[in-house]
XYZ file of C-alpha atoms in Angstrom:
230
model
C -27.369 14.381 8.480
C -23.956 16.574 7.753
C -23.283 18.906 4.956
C -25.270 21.123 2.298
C -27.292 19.065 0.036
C -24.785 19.613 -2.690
C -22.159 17.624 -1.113
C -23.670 14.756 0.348
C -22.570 11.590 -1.447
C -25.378 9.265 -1.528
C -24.308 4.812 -1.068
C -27.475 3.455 -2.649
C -27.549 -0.389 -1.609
C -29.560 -2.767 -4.646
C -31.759 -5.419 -3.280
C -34.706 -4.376 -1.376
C -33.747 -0.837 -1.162
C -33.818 0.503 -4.946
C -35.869 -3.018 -5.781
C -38.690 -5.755 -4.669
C -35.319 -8.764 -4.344
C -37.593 -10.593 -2.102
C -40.143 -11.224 -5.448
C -37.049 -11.242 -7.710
C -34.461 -12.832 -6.386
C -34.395 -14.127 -2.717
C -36.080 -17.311 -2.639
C -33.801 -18.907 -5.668
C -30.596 -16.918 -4.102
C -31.666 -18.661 -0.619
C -31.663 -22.430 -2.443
C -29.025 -21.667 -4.448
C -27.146 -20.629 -1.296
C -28.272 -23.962 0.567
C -27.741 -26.009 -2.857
C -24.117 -25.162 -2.633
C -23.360 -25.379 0.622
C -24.967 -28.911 1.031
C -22.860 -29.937 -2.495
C -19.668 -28.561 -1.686
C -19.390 -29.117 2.264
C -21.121 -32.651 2.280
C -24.162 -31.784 4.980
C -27.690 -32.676 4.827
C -30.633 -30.211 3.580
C -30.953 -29.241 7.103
C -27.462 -28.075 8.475
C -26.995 -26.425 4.600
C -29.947 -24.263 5.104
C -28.929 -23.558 9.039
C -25.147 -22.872 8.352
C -26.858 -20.517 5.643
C -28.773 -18.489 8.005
C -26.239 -18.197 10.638
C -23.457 -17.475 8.782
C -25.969 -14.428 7.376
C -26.757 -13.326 10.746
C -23.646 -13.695 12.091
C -21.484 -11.667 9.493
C -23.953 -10.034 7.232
C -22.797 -12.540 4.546
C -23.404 -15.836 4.011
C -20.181 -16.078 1.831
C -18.101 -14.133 4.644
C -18.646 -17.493 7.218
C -17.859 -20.062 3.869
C -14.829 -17.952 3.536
C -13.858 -17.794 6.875
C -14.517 -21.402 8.400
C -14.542 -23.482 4.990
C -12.382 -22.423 2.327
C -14.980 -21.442 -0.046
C -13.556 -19.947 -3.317
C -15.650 -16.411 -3.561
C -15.848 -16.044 -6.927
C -16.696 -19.796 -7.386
C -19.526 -18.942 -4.601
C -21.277 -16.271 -6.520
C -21.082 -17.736 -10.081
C -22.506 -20.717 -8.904
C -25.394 -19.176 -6.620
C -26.493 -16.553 -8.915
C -27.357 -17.620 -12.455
C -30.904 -16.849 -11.560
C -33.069 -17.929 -14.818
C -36.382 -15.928 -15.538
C -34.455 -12.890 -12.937
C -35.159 -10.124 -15.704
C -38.745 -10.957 -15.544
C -39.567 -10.771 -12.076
C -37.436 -7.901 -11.065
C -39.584 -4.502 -10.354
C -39.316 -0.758 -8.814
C -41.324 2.224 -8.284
C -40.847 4.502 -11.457
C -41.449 7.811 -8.598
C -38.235 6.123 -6.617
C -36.272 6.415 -9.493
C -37.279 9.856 -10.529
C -36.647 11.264 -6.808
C -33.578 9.310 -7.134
C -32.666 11.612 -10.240
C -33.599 14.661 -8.441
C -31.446 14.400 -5.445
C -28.686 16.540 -5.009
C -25.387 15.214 -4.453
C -23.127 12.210 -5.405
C -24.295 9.136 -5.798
C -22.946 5.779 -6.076
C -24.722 1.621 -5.859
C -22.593 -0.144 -3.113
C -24.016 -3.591 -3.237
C -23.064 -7.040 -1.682
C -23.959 -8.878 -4.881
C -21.849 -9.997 -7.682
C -21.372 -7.659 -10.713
C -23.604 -9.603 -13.020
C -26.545 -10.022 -11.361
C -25.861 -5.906 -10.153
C -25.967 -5.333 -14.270
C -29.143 -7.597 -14.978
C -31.041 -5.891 -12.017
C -30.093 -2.225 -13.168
C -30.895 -3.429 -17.129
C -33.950 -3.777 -16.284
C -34.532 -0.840 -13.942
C -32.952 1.601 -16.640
C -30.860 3.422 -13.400
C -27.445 2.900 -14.109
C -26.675 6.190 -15.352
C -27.957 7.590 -12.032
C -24.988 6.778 -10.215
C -21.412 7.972 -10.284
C -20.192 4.416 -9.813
C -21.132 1.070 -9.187
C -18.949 -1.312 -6.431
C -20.273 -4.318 -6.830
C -19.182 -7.027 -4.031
C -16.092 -8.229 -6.558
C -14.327 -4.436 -6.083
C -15.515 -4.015 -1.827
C -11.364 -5.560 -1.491
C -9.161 -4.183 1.450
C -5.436 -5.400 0.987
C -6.608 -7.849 -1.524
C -9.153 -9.193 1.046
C -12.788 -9.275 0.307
C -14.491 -7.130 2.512
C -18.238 -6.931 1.861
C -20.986 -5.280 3.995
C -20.585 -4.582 6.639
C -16.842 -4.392 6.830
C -16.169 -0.909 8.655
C -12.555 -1.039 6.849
C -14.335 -1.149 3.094
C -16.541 1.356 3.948
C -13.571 4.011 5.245
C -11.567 2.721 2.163
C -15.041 4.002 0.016
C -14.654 6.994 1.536
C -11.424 7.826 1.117
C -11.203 6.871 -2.486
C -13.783 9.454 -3.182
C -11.896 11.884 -1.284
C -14.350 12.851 1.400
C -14.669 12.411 5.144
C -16.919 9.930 6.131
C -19.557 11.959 7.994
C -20.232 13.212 4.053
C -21.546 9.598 2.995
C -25.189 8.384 3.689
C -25.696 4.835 2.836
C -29.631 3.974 2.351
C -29.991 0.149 3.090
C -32.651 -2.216 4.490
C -30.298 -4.384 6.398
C -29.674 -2.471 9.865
C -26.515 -4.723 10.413
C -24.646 -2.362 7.505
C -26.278 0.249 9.056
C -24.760 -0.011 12.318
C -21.199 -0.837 10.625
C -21.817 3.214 8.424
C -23.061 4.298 11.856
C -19.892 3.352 13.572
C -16.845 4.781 10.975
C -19.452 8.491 10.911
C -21.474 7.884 7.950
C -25.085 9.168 7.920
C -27.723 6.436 8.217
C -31.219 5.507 6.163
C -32.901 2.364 6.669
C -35.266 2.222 3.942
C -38.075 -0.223 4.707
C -40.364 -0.368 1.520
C -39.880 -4.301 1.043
C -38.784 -4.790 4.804
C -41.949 -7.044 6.196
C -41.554 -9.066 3.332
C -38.303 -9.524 3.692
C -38.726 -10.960 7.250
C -39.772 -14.517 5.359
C -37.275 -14.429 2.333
C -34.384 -13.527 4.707
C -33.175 -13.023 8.506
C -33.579 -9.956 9.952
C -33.511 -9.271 13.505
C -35.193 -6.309 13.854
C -39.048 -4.745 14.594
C -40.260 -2.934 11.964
C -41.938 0.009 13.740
C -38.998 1.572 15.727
C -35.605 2.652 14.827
C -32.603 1.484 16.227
C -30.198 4.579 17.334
C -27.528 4.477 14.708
C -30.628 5.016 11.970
C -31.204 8.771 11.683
C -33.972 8.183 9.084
C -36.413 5.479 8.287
C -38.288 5.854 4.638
C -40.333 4.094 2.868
C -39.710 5.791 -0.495
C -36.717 7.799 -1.805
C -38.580 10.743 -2.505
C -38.611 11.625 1.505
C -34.681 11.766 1.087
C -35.563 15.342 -1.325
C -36.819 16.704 1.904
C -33.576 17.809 3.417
């Protein structure tokens, strides 16, 4: 990866990369998901939980397909599929993650595909927020006043450039390899952090083995303190 420690600047992604969202969150995020889409687009149980899935696999976002092919109102989307009762209790990190985490040199900022208030519950309870620079929830990831979530290659240059640095400067650290790929392509270093990965496989769709690295992932971790390493 590019550049003296010093200026690196560090794209955290949230769930399942700084915490376990597969225990905290995924399974009522998933029915949620599938609750809304069956409600608002009239299918059965069964094409609401398959248009889920695709539209996740297909554009890294299950709210980028409702957007695209239905209409869906966004932030109607993510009030409705994240309220989330009991989240604070179940949410849970690794205190040494967040200790490397204050230790590494370099900016650092949370670029997450969830909505603001969920983002501010999860790091609440984590006691991290002051770690990072800034925090870009899905709300602000907006290109031309379209929303532009991972793993939009024109957010992520527009990231860059508002923080005035090239892109082969940023490293984003994020389980999902799709997002990955999209950093990969636009020059951005790449770290798939797998800590929650296997478990992830049965919360939510990833198309990927766990053992080998695809080639736009220059590191694969399992904790954060292997990014102090250099």
């Amino acid at each position: 990866m590019s550049g003296a420690a010093h200026n690196r600047v560090w794209l955290f992604d949230l769930d399942n990369t700084l915490h376990d969202a597969s225990h905290a969150a995924f399974g009522q995020l998933n029915v949620g998901m599938t609750d809304y889409i069956e409600r608002e687009l009239g299918l059965s149980r069964a094409e609401a939980d398959a248009l889920r899935r695709r539209y996740w696999l297909r554009y890294g976002a299950t709210l980028l397909g409702l957007m695209r092919h239905h209409g869906v109102d966004a932030a109607h989307f993510l009030e409705q599929t994240h309220v989330l009762p009991g989240l604070e209790e179940r949410v849970r990190g690794h205190a040494h993650d967040f200790a490397a985490l204050a230790r590494l040199p370099g900016r650092k900022l949370l670029l997450t595909n969830a909505p603001a208030r969920y983002t501010q519950r999860v790091l609440g309870v984590l006691g991290i927020a002051h770690l990072f620079e800034q925090v870009i929830p899905i709300e602000d990831m907006r290109v031309f006043g379209q929303l532009r979530p991972k793993p939009d290659t024109r957010m992520l240059r527009r990231v860059a450039a508002r923080l005035k640095v090239p892109p082969w400067r940023c490293i984003l650290v994020e389980d999902t390899l799709g997002h990955l790929k999209a950093a990969r392509s636009v020059g951005m270093g790449t770290v798939w952090m797998q800590r929650f990965a296997r478990r992830t496989r049965v919360a939510m769709p990833v198309a990927s083995r766990m053992t080998l690295a695809p080639p736009y992932v220059d590191r694969r971790i399992v904790r954060l303190s292997t990014l102090l390493r250099g």
